[in-house]
């Protein structure tokens, strides 16, 4: 089979050889020889097959659940392209080990060793993905992180004050993502300092808005009940969240008592005006403006919907919020225009904003849209995806005899989220649907008591949904989002002035170091800073001496300019590992507490002499 040639005229094999030869000669490849991306056709529409060397049409961003990470899959091939460590500590890249990643995790109150990532969502401008950031929640440690899509690394993390467990997360879609909205799920006393622990009536939770650009808290709104999922509208005026446990109970039977809970609507302009007018409080040491949005507030609207609703999804035509019933076989369609009427005092009852409540099956959890007026709802207990027509469901609610159900497709098994290509934006294109199934049971080779989950790819381009692929995944993608590749512009090589390692550059500057060429050891009391370059297959320093007990910081700058030539720095028996991409600077700090000879080596395969790319740390007793 012939290999595609890239722009520089190299085949893949020649490219690797060229790097190896250039390295052997002791010089990196000149910038003029940077290989481009192999030209590739994209997959045929309607086929999930993406041949060797061909590129996928969509980037899929998958949450990694309690693995704490985010994964990038190519769609429709379902090939896993990358893992982005976020709330987890990761061995290969040194996430949670390097100084650069630790600084980011400290912003979120960590590092913790675990996370529980549910909802990855991309920043938008005018209701369309802008390719800039992906935001993700951590339910386990009440954090929200941001991934920069040019480098596909986490660049900010914050800990959300005054709440416990961040669950639902979505971005403001219009006019642009000024806020990231996220739900505090569990109810706790305010402040949570030992008071009221035996009095659940005094527990509360809050709806939170984060300033997306600064990654700082903007405001919080106290609610009744427990917040679950959320989404924003296409006017920039409203966000809506599902809200269960209207009973305010702390045990399961108590939370099940009421027949109805709520979809809560947040009026963003009113919230902003209230803050401007100083009508807010703060809690404990936190300076974040806190508003009271409980029943009786004019900042919110509580729409009663059947029993413990779960997913909340906005239709891409901007007309409706859809709240998924979970313990009711229905979803509730809320007309967003009628919210204007409600807040203008023109409606009598909150339920007057409801225009449909189709019955779909047992356990509706999440709904996706195809941009052609159809919705696709996962029904967990029935293990199905139900395709239904929104306009017909609204007609049926008015009493017309129409069948709004278009098709029920078995999925395998027990689906949670589902997601369509571009489906949470104005650009919903109705090509592919992903069903994230919580159980795989018999679909794959058995691998012990712990099973893979099953992410299924469904072709929705025609009249009928068609299951085309089973994709096993590790714990536990709750949610995903599918972005057309035209929206993405990831870098191939780091920029030397990238803010990701700016603090390390500043430290080097204080030491009088030029990172791009200096190979020097600086002693500062019992602190030792080792600055070195790396060019395949050499580290700029192959041995350095320190004393037992020194705190050592190793800073490596990768001077290779060749795409895909990443080096590593791994110090044996010290728990030290880091990735250094082309033109990146990475650093790690540890205590040299073991006298003797300790080898460090490059652990990212970079060159024919990769095995030889190493050096010694000599620790004097
Ligand atoms: S939740 Cu998991 S299936 Cu966290 Cu979005 Cu619905
Ligand atoms: Cu450098 Cu392997």
Coordinates of C-alpha atoms and ligand atoms in Angstrom, one line a residue:
X1 CA 0.0 0.0 0.0
X2 CA 1.4 3.4 -0.9
X3 CA 1.8 5.9 1.9
X4 CA 0.6 9.5 1.6
X5 CA 3.3 12.0 1.1
X6 CA 3.2 15.2 3.1
X7 CA 4.0 18.7 1.8
X8 CA 7.7 18.3 2.3
X9 CA 7.6 15.2 0.2
X10 CA 8.3 12.8 3.0
X11 CA 6.5 9.6 3.6
X12 CA 5.9 8.9 7.3
X13 CA 8.8 6.4 7.3
X14 CA 11.2 8.8 5.6
X15 CA 10.1 11.5 8.1
X16 CA 11.1 9.4 11.1
X17 CA 14.4 8.5 9.4
X18 CA 15.1 12.1 8.6
X19 CA 14.7 13.0 12.2
X20 CA 16.9 10.2 13.3
X21 CA 19.7 11.2 10.8
X22 CA 19.4 14.8 11.7
X23 CA 19.8 13.9 15.4
X24 CA 22.7 11.6 14.7
X25 CA 24.5 14.4 12.9
X26 CA 24.0 16.5 16.1
X27 CA 21.7 19.0 14.6
X28 CA 17.9 19.4 14.6
X29 CA 15.9 19.7 11.4
X30 CA 15.7 23.3 10.0
X31 CA 12.4 25.0 10.1
X32 CA 12.2 24.7 6.3
X33 CA 11.9 21.0 6.6
X34 CA 8.9 21.0 9.0
X35 CA 6.5 18.4 7.7
X36 CA 2.9 19.4 7.1
X37 CA -0.1 17.2 7.7
X38 CA -0.5 14.4 5.3
X39 CA -3.2 15.3 2.9
X40 CA -6.2 13.0 3.5
X41 CA -9.7 12.5 2.4
X42 CA -12.4 12.5 5.0
X43 CA -14.7 9.7 5.6
X44 CA -17.5 9.1 3.1
X45 CA -20.8 10.5 4.5
X46 CA -23.0 7.8 6.0
X47 CA -20.0 5.5 6.5
X48 CA -18.2 5.1 9.7
X49 CA -15.2 3.8 7.9
X50 CA -12.2 6.1 8.0
X51 CA -9.3 4.4 6.2
X52 CA -5.6 4.4 7.2
X53 CA -4.2 7.9 6.9
X54 CA -7.6 9.5 6.5
X55 CA -8.9 12.0 8.9
X56 CA -12.2 12.1 10.8
X57 CA -14.7 14.8 10.1
X58 CA -15.4 15.6 13.8
X59 CA -13.6 15.9 17.1
X60 CA -15.4 14.2 19.9
X61 CA -14.7 15.5 23.4
X62 CA -15.5 12.8 25.9
X63 CA -15.6 13.3 29.6
X64 CA -13.7 10.6 31.5
X65 CA -16.0 10.4 34.5
X66 CA -14.2 9.3 37.7
X67 CA -11.0 8.8 35.7
X68 CA -11.0 12.6 36.0
X69 CA -9.8 13.2 32.4
X70 CA -11.1 14.3 29.0
X71 CA -10.6 12.2 25.9
X72 CA -10.6 13.2 22.3
X73 CA -12.1 10.7 19.8
X74 CA -12.3 11.0 16.0
X75 CA -15.8 10.7 14.7
X76 CA -17.0 8.7 12.9
X77 CA -14.1 6.3 13.3
X78 CA -14.4 6.3 17.1
X79 CA -10.6 6.1 17.3
X80 CA -9.3 7.5 20.6
X81 CA -6.9 10.3 19.5
X82 CA -5.7 11.8 22.8
X83 CA -6.3 11.9 26.5
X84 CA -6.2 15.2 28.3
X85 CA -5.4 14.8 32.0
X86 CA -7.5 17.3 34.0
X87 CA -8.4 16.4 37.5
X88 CA -6.3 13.2 37.6
X89 CA -2.6 12.6 38.0
X90 CA -1.2 11.2 34.8
X91 CA 2.1 9.2 34.5
X92 CA 3.0 9.7 30.8
X93 CA 2.7 13.5 30.6
X94 CA 3.5 14.1 34.3
X95 CA 0.2 15.9 34.9
X96 CA 0.0 16.6 38.6
X97 CA 3.8 16.0 38.9
X98 CA 5.3 18.9 36.9
X99 CA 5.4 22.4 38.4
X100 CA 3.3 23.8 35.5
X101 CA 0.5 21.3 36.1
X102 CA 0.7 21.6 39.9
X103 CA 0.3 25.4 39.7
X104 CA -2.9 24.9 37.7
X105 CA -4.2 22.2 40.0
X106 CA -3.5 24.4 43.0
X107 CA -5.8 27.0 41.5
X108 CA -8.5 24.4 42.1
X109 CA -7.5 23.7 45.7
X110 CA -5.6 20.6 44.8
X111 CA -3.8 18.6 43.7
X112 CA -6.2 15.9 44.7
X113 CA -5.5 12.5 43.2
X114 CA -9.0 12.0 41.9
X115 CA -11.7 13.7 40.0
X116 CA -15.1 13.0 38.5
X117 CA -15.5 14.8 35.2
X118 CA -19.0 14.7 33.7
X119 CA -19.8 17.5 31.3
X120 CA -17.3 18.9 28.7
X121 CA -18.6 21.9 26.8
X122 CA -16.9 24.2 24.3
X123 CA -17.0 28.0 24.4
X124 CA -19.3 29.6 21.9
X125 CA -19.8 32.8 20.0
X126 CA -23.3 33.6 18.7
X127 CA -24.4 30.1 19.5
X128 CA -21.6 28.4 17.6
X129 CA -18.5 26.6 18.8
X130 CA -15.5 28.9 18.6
X131 CA -12.8 26.3 19.1
X132 CA -11.2 28.2 22.0
X133 CA -11.9 26.4 25.3
X134 CA -13.5 23.3 26.7
X135 CA -14.9 23.5 30.2
X136 CA -15.5 20.6 32.5
X137 CA -16.8 20.0 35.9
X138 CA -15.4 17.8 38.8
X139 CA -18.2 16.5 40.9
X140 CA -15.8 14.7 43.3
X141 CA -13.9 17.8 44.5
X142 CA -16.3 20.7 43.5
X143 CA -14.1 22.1 40.8
X144 CA -14.3 23.4 37.2
X145 CA -11.4 23.3 34.8
X146 CA -10.7 24.8 31.4
X147 CA -8.9 23.2 28.5
X148 CA -7.2 25.4 25.9
X149 CA -8.0 23.9 22.6
X150 CA -4.9 25.2 20.8
X151 CA -2.6 23.1 23.0
X152 CA -5.2 20.6 24.3
X153 CA -4.0 21.1 27.8
X154 CA -5.8 22.2 31.0
X155 CA -4.9 25.8 31.6
X156 CA -7.1 26.8 34.5
X157 CA -8.9 25.2 37.4
X158 CA -11.0 26.7 40.1
X159 CA -12.7 25.4 43.3
X160 CA -16.3 26.6 43.6
X161 CA -16.9 28.0 47.1
X162 CA -20.0 27.6 49.3
X163 CA -21.3 24.5 47.5
X164 CA -20.6 20.7 47.4
X165 CA -20.2 18.7 44.2
X166 CA -20.4 20.5 40.9
X167 CA -22.5 18.5 38.5
X168 CA -24.4 20.0 35.5
X169 CA -22.3 22.4 33.4
X170 CA -22.9 24.3 30.2
X171 CA -21.8 27.6 28.7
X172 CA -23.6 30.8 27.9
X173 CA -24.1 30.5 24.1
X174 CA -25.1 34.0 23.2
X175 CA -23.7 36.6 22.5
X176 CA -20.6 34.6 23.6
X177 CA -19.5 32.5 26.5
X178 CA -19.1 35.2 29.1
X179 CA -20.3 32.8 31.8
X180 CA -19.8 29.1 32.4
X181 CA -22.9 27.9 34.3
X182 CA -22.5 25.1 36.8
X183 CA -24.7 23.4 39.4
X184 CA -23.9 22.8 43.0
X185 CA -25.7 19.5 43.6
X186 CA -25.6 18.5 47.2
X187 CA -27.1 20.7 49.9
X188 CA -24.9 21.9 52.8
X189 CA -25.1 24.4 55.6
X190 CA -24.0 28.0 54.8
X191 CA -21.3 28.5 55.9
X192 CA -20.3 24.9 56.2
X193 CA -18.3 25.3 59.5
X194 CA -19.9 22.9 61.8
X195 CA -23.2 24.7 62.4
X196 CA -26.5 23.2 61.4
X197 CA -25.1 19.7 60.7
X198 CA -28.1 18.1 62.3
X199 CA -30.6 20.4 60.7
X200 CA -31.1 19.5 57.0
X201 CA -33.9 22.1 56.7
X202 CA -31.1 24.7 56.7
X203 CA -29.0 23.1 54.0
X204 CA -29.0 24.8 50.6
X205 CA -27.2 24.6 47.3
X206 CA -26.5 27.2 44.6
X207 CA -26.5 27.8 40.8
X208 CA -23.0 29.2 39.9
X209 CA -21.7 31.5 37.2
X210 CA -18.0 31.6 36.4
X211 CA -16.3 34.3 34.3
X212 CA -15.1 32.1 31.4
X213 CA -12.1 34.3 30.4
X214 CA -10.8 35.0 33.9
X215 CA -11.9 31.7 35.3
X216 CA -13.1 33.4 38.5
X217 CA -16.4 33.2 40.2
X218 CA -18.9 35.7 39.0
X219 CA -22.0 35.0 41.2
X220 CA -24.0 32.4 42.9
X221 CA -27.8 32.0 43.3
X222 CA -29.3 30.0 46.2
X223 CA -32.1 27.6 45.1
X224 CA -34.6 25.2 46.6
X225 CA -33.9 21.5 46.0
X226 CA -30.9 19.8 44.5
X227 CA -29.6 21.1 41.1
X228 CA -28.9 18.4 38.5
X229 CA -28.2 19.4 34.9
X230 CA -28.3 22.7 33.1
X231 CA -28.3 24.5 29.7
X232 CA -28.4 28.0 28.4
X233 CA -30.7 29.6 25.7
X234 CA -29.9 31.4 22.5
X235 CA -30.8 34.9 23.6
X236 CA -28.3 35.1 26.5
X237 CA -31.2 35.9 28.9
X238 CA -31.9 32.5 30.4
X239 CA -30.3 29.4 31.8
X240 CA -32.4 26.5 33.0
X241 CA -31.5 23.7 35.4
X242 CA -33.3 20.6 36.5
X243 CA -33.9 20.4 40.2
X244 CA -34.8 17.3 42.2
X245 CA -35.4 16.7 45.9
X246 CA -38.0 19.5 46.2
X247 CA -38.7 17.7 49.5
X248 CA -35.3 18.8 50.9
X249 CA -34.7 15.3 52.2
X250 CA -31.4 13.6 53.0
X251 CA -32.5 10.0 52.4
X252 CA -33.9 8.2 49.3
X253 CA -37.5 7.6 50.4
X254 CA -37.7 11.3 51.4
X255 CA -36.5 12.5 48.0
X256 CA -39.1 10.3 46.2
X257 CA -42.2 11.7 48.0
X258 CA -43.2 14.5 45.7
X259 CA -44.8 13.7 42.3
X260 CA -43.2 16.8 40.8
X261 CA -39.9 18.6 41.1
X262 CA -38.8 21.6 39.0
X263 CA -37.0 23.0 36.1
X264 CA -35.6 26.3 37.5
X265 CA -35.1 29.2 35.1
X266 CA -32.5 31.9 35.9
X267 CA -33.0 35.4 34.6
X268 CA -29.4 36.5 33.8
X269 CA -30.1 40.2 33.2
X270 CA -32.0 40.5 36.4
X271 CA -29.3 38.7 38.3
X272 CA -26.7 41.1 36.9
X273 CA -28.9 44.1 37.7
X274 CA -29.3 42.9 41.3
X275 CA -25.5 42.6 41.7
X276 CA -25.0 46.1 40.3
X277 CA -27.6 47.4 42.7
X278 CA -25.7 45.8 45.6
X279 CA -28.6 43.4 46.4
X280 CA -26.4 40.5 47.4
X281 CA -24.7 38.9 50.4
X282 CA -21.4 37.0 50.8
X283 CA -20.8 33.9 52.8
X284 CA -17.9 33.4 55.3
X285 CA -14.5 34.3 53.7
X286 CA -15.8 34.2 50.2
X287 CA -16.2 37.5 48.3
X288 CA -18.5 36.0 45.6
X289 CA -21.9 37.8 45.4
X290 CA -24.6 35.5 46.6
X291 CA -28.2 36.1 45.6
X292 CA -31.3 34.5 47.0
X293 CA -33.2 32.7 44.2
X294 CA -35.5 30.6 46.3
X295 CA -39.3 30.5 45.8
X296 CA -40.6 34.1 45.9
X297 CA -37.5 35.6 44.2
X298 CA -38.0 37.5 40.9
X299 CA -34.6 36.2 39.7
X300 CA -35.9 32.7 39.1
X301 CA -38.9 30.7 38.0
X302 CA -39.7 27.3 39.3
X303 CA -41.6 25.3 36.7
X304 CA -43.1 22.1 38.2
X305 CA -42.1 19.1 36.1
X306 CA -42.7 15.4 36.8
X307 CA -40.6 13.6 39.4
X308 CA -36.8 14.0 39.6
X309 CA -35.9 15.4 36.2
X310 CA -32.4 14.8 35.0
X311 CA -31.0 16.1 31.7
X312 CA -31.8 19.6 30.5
X313 CA -31.3 20.4 26.8
X314 CA -31.9 23.5 24.6
X315 CA -33.2 22.8 21.1
X316 CA -30.8 24.3 18.4
X317 CA -33.6 26.4 16.9
X318 CA -33.5 28.3 20.3
X319 CA -37.2 27.7 20.9
X320 CA -37.3 25.2 23.8
X321 CA -35.8 23.9 26.9
X322 CA -36.4 20.2 27.3
X323 CA -36.4 18.6 30.8
X324 CA -36.0 14.9 30.9
X325 CA -38.2 13.0 33.4
X326 CA -36.0 10.2 34.7
X327 CA -38.6 8.8 37.1
X328 CA -41.4 9.9 34.8
X329 CA -41.8 8.5 31.2
X330 CA -42.1 12.0 29.9
X331 CA -40.0 15.0 28.9
X332 CA -41.3 18.5 29.5
X333 CA -41.0 21.1 26.7
X334 CA -40.7 24.6 27.9
X335 CA -41.3 27.5 25.5
X336 CA -38.5 30.0 25.9
X337 CA -40.5 32.9 24.4
X338 CA -43.1 32.3 27.2
X339 CA -40.4 32.9 29.8
X340 CA -40.4 36.5 28.6
X341 CA -44.2 36.6 29.2
X342 CA -43.8 35.1 32.7
X343 CA -41.1 37.6 33.8
X344 CA -43.3 40.4 32.3
X345 CA -46.1 39.2 34.6
X346 CA -48.3 38.1 31.8
X347 CA -48.8 34.5 32.8
X348 CA -50.7 33.1 35.8
X349 CA -49.0 29.8 36.5
X350 CA -45.4 28.7 36.0
X351 CA -46.8 25.6 34.1
X352 CA -48.2 28.1 31.5
X353 CA -44.7 28.0 30.0
X354 CA -45.0 24.3 29.2
X355 CA -46.1 23.5 25.6
X356 CA -45.5 19.8 25.5
X357 CA -45.0 16.7 27.6
X358 CA -44.5 13.7 25.3
X359 CA -44.4 10.2 26.8
X360 CA -41.3 8.4 25.5
X361 CA -40.5 5.4 27.6
X362 CA -39.0 4.4 30.9
X363 CA -36.3 6.5 32.3
X364 CA -35.7 9.5 30.0
X365 CA -32.3 11.0 30.8
X366 CA -30.9 13.2 28.1
X367 CA -32.1 14.6 24.7
X368 CA -30.2 15.6 21.6
X369 CA -31.3 17.3 18.4
X370 CA -30.7 16.9 14.6
X371 CA -31.5 20.4 13.5
X372 CA -34.4 19.1 11.4
X373 CA -37.0 19.3 14.2
X374 CA -36.4 15.9 15.7
X375 CA -35.2 15.0 19.1
X376 CA -33.5 11.9 20.4
X377 CA -34.0 10.9 24.0
X378 CA -32.2 8.2 25.9
X379 CA -34.5 6.0 27.9
X380 CA -32.3 4.3 30.5
X381 CA -34.6 1.6 31.8
X382 CA -35.9 0.6 28.3
X383 CA -32.3 0.7 26.9
X384 CA -33.5 2.7 23.9
X385 CA -33.0 5.9 22.0
X386 CA -36.4 7.4 21.1
X387 CA -36.5 9.6 18.1
X388 CA -39.5 12.0 18.3
X389 CA -40.7 15.1 16.5
X390 CA -40.9 18.2 18.6
X391 CA -43.6 20.0 16.6
X392 CA -45.8 17.0 16.7
X393 CA -45.3 16.5 20.4
X394 CA -46.5 20.1 20.9
X395 CA -49.6 19.4 18.7
X396 CA -50.3 16.3 20.7
X397 CA -50.2 18.3 24.0
X398 CA -52.8 20.6 22.5
X399 CA -55.0 17.6 22.1
X400 CA -54.4 16.8 18.4
X401 CA -54.2 13.1 17.5
X402 CA -50.7 12.8 16.1
X403 CA -48.0 10.3 16.6
X404 CA -44.8 12.2 17.6
X405 CA -42.7 9.1 18.0
X406 CA -40.6 8.4 14.9
X407 CA -38.6 5.4 16.0
X408 CA -37.3 3.5 19.0
X409 CA -33.8 2.0 18.6
X410 CA -32.4 -0.6 21.0
X411 CA -29.0 0.4 22.4
X412 CA -26.7 -1.8 24.5
X413 CA -27.3 -1.1 27.3
X414 CA -28.8 1.5 29.6
X415 CA -27.9 4.8 27.9
X416 CA -27.1 8.0 29.9
X417 CA -26.2 11.0 27.7
X418 CA -26.4 11.1 24.0
X419 CA -25.1 13.7 21.7
X420 CA -25.5 14.7 18.0
X421 CA -22.9 16.3 15.8
X422 CA -22.9 20.0 16.5
X423 CA -26.2 19.4 18.3
X424 CA -25.9 21.8 21.2
X425 CA -25.2 24.7 18.8
X426 CA -27.0 26.5 15.9
X427 CA -25.0 24.4 13.5
X428 CA -26.7 21.1 14.5
X429 CA -26.2 19.0 11.3
X430 CA -28.0 15.8 12.1
X431 CA -25.3 13.4 10.8
X432 CA -24.2 11.3 13.8
X433 CA -25.6 10.4 17.2
X434 CA -23.5 9.0 20.1
X435 CA -25.2 6.9 22.7
X436 CA -23.2 6.6 25.9
X437 CA -24.3 3.3 27.3
X438 CA -23.6 2.6 31.0
X439 CA -23.5 -1.2 30.6
X440 CA -21.9 -3.3 27.9
X441 CA -22.7 -6.8 29.4
X442 CA -22.1 -9.3 26.6
X443 CA -21.0 -6.9 23.8
X444 CA -17.2 -7.4 24.2
X445 CA -14.7 -10.1 25.2
X446 CA -15.0 -10.5 29.0
X447 CA -12.2 -8.8 30.9
X448 CA -13.0 -9.6 34.5
X449 CA -15.8 -8.4 36.7
X450 CA -15.3 -4.7 35.8
X451 CA -16.8 -4.2 32.3
X452 CA -16.1 -1.6 29.7
X453 CA -18.9 0.8 28.9
X454 CA -20.3 1.0 25.4
X455 CA -20.3 4.2 23.3
X456 CA -22.4 3.5 20.3
X457 CA -22.3 5.4 17.0
X458 CA -25.6 5.8 15.3
X459 CA -26.2 7.2 11.8
X460 CA -29.1 9.7 11.9
X461 CA -28.7 11.2 8.5
X462 CA -31.6 9.3 7.0
X463 CA -35.2 8.6 8.1
X464 CA -34.2 5.8 10.3
X465 CA -31.5 5.6 13.0
X466 CA -28.9 3.0 12.2
X467 CA -26.5 1.6 14.7
X468 CA -23.1 1.4 13.1
X469 CA -20.4 0.9 15.7
X470 CA -19.8 -0.3 19.3
X471 CA -17.0 1.4 21.1
X472 CA -15.8 0.2 24.4
X473 CA -14.7 2.9 26.9
X474 CA -13.2 2.9 30.3
X475 CA -14.9 4.5 33.3
X476 CA -17.0 6.6 32.7
X477 CA -17.8 9.0 29.9
X478 CA -21.0 10.7 31.1
X479 CA -21.2 13.2 28.3
X480 CA -19.5 14.1 25.0
X481 CA -19.7 16.8 22.4
X482 CA -19.0 16.5 18.7
X483 CA -17.3 19.5 17.0
X484 CA -16.7 19.8 13.3
X485 CA -13.0 19.8 12.5
X486 CA -13.3 23.1 10.7
X487 CA -13.8 24.8 14.1
X488 CA -10.5 23.6 15.5
X489 CA -7.0 25.0 15.0
X490 CA -4.6 23.1 17.3
X491 CA -0.9 23.9 17.3
X492 CA 1.6 21.4 16.1
X493 CA 4.5 22.8 17.9
X494 CA 4.6 24.9 21.0
X495 CA 5.2 28.7 20.9
X496 CA 8.1 29.7 23.0
X497 CA 6.0 32.5 24.6
X498 CA 3.2 30.2 25.6
X499 CA 1.7 31.3 28.9
X500 CA 1.4 27.7 29.9
X501 CA 5.1 27.7 31.0
X502 CA 5.5 31.5 31.5
X503 CA 6.1 31.2 35.3
X504 CA 9.0 28.8 34.6
X505 CA 10.4 31.2 32.0
X506 CA 10.2 34.0 34.6
X507 CA 12.1 31.9 37.1
X508 CA 14.9 31.2 34.5
X509 CA 15.1 34.9 33.7
X510 CA 15.8 35.6 37.4
X511 CA 18.6 33.1 37.3
X512 CA 20.0 34.8 34.2
X513 CA 19.3 31.7 32.1
X514 CA 18.4 31.7 28.4
X515 CA 16.4 28.6 28.2
X516 CA 16.9 28.0 24.5
X517 CA 20.6 27.5 24.8
X518 CA 21.9 27.4 28.4
X519 CA 22.8 24.2 30.1
X520 CA 23.6 25.2 33.6
X521 CA 23.2 24.2 37.3
X522 CA 22.4 27.0 39.7
X523 CA 22.7 26.6 43.4
X524 CA 20.7 28.8 45.8
X525 CA 21.2 27.5 49.4
X526 CA 19.9 24.0 49.4
X527 CA 17.8 24.7 46.3
X528 CA 19.4 23.5 43.0
X529 CA 18.0 24.5 39.6
X530 CA 19.2 22.4 36.7
X531 CA 18.5 24.0 33.3
X532 CA 19.0 21.9 30.2
X533 CA 18.0 21.7 26.6
X534 CA 17.0 18.6 24.7
X535 CA 17.5 17.9 21.1
X536 CA 17.1 14.3 19.9
X537 CA 18.9 12.2 21.1
X538 CA 20.7 14.4 23.7
X539 CA 20.0 16.1 26.9
X540 CA 22.1 19.3 27.2
X541 CA 23.4 18.0 30.6
X542 CA 24.3 14.4 31.0
X543 CA 25.4 14.6 34.6
X544 CA 24.9 16.9 37.6
X545 CA 25.9 16.8 41.2
X546 CA 23.7 17.6 44.2
X547 CA 23.8 17.0 48.0
X548 CA 21.5 14.7 49.9
X549 CA 18.5 16.7 51.0
X550 CA 18.7 19.3 48.2
X551 CA 15.5 20.5 46.7
X552 CA 16.1 20.0 43.0
X553 CA 14.2 21.6 40.1
X554 CA 14.9 20.3 36.7
X555 CA 13.9 22.5 33.8
X556 CA 14.1 21.0 30.3
X557 CA 13.5 23.0 27.1
X558 CA 12.9 20.9 24.0
X559 CA 14.7 22.6 21.1
X560 CA 13.5 20.2 18.5
X561 CA 11.3 21.9 15.9
X562 CA 10.0 18.7 14.4
X563 CA 6.3 17.9 14.7
X564 CA 5.7 14.8 16.9
X565 CA 9.2 14.8 18.4
X566 CA 8.3 14.9 22.1
X567 CA 10.9 14.2 24.7
X568 CA 10.4 13.0 28.2
X569 CA 12.3 13.4 31.5
X570 CA 12.0 10.5 33.8
X571 CA 14.2 10.2 36.9
X572 CA 14.4 6.6 38.2
X573 CA 13.2 5.9 41.8
X574 CA 11.9 9.5 42.3
X575 CA 8.4 9.5 41.0
X576 CA 9.5 12.1 38.4
X577 CA 8.0 12.1 34.9
X578 CA 7.3 14.8 32.4
X579 CA 6.5 15.4 28.8
X580 CA 8.4 18.1 26.9
X581 CA 6.8 18.7 23.5
X582 CA 8.7 20.4 20.6
X583 CA 9.6 24.0 21.7
X584 CA 8.1 23.4 25.2
X585 CA 9.7 24.1 28.5
X586 CA 8.7 21.8 31.4
X587 CA 9.9 21.6 35.0
X588 CA 9.7 19.4 38.0
X589 CA 10.8 19.8 41.6
X590 CA 11.7 17.0 44.0
X591 CA 14.0 16.3 47.0
X592 CA 17.2 14.4 46.3
X593 CA 17.0 12.3 49.4
X594 CA 18.9 9.2 48.3
X595 CA 22.7 9.4 48.0
X596 CA 24.1 7.6 45.0
X597 CA 23.8 7.5 41.2
X598 CA 20.4 8.0 39.7
X599 CA 19.8 7.8 36.0
X600 CA 17.3 10.0 34.2
X601 CA 16.1 9.1 30.7
X602 CA 13.8 10.2 28.0
X603 CA 10.7 8.1 28.1
X604 CA 8.9 9.5 25.0
X605 CA 10.2 7.6 22.0
X606 CA 12.0 10.2 19.9
X607 CA 14.8 8.8 17.9
X608 CA 16.8 5.7 16.9
X609 CA 19.1 6.5 19.9
X610 CA 16.2 7.2 22.2
X611 CA 17.3 4.5 24.6
X612 CA 20.7 6.3 24.9
X613 CA 19.1 9.7 25.6
X614 CA 19.9 9.8 29.3
X615 CA 22.1 11.2 32.1
X616 CA 23.0 10.8 35.8
X617 CA 22.1 12.7 38.9
X618 CA 24.9 12.2 41.4
X619 CA 23.8 12.6 45.0
X620 CA 26.5 13.1 47.5
X621 CA 26.0 11.7 51.0
Ligands
LIG1 S1 -25.2 13.0 34.3 CU1 -24.3 11.0 34.0 S2 -25.8 10.2 32.7 CU2 -23.5 13.6 35.3 CU3 -24.8 14.4 32.8 CU4 -26.8 12.1 33.1
LIG2 CU1 14.1 12.0 23.6 CU2 13.2 9.8 23.7

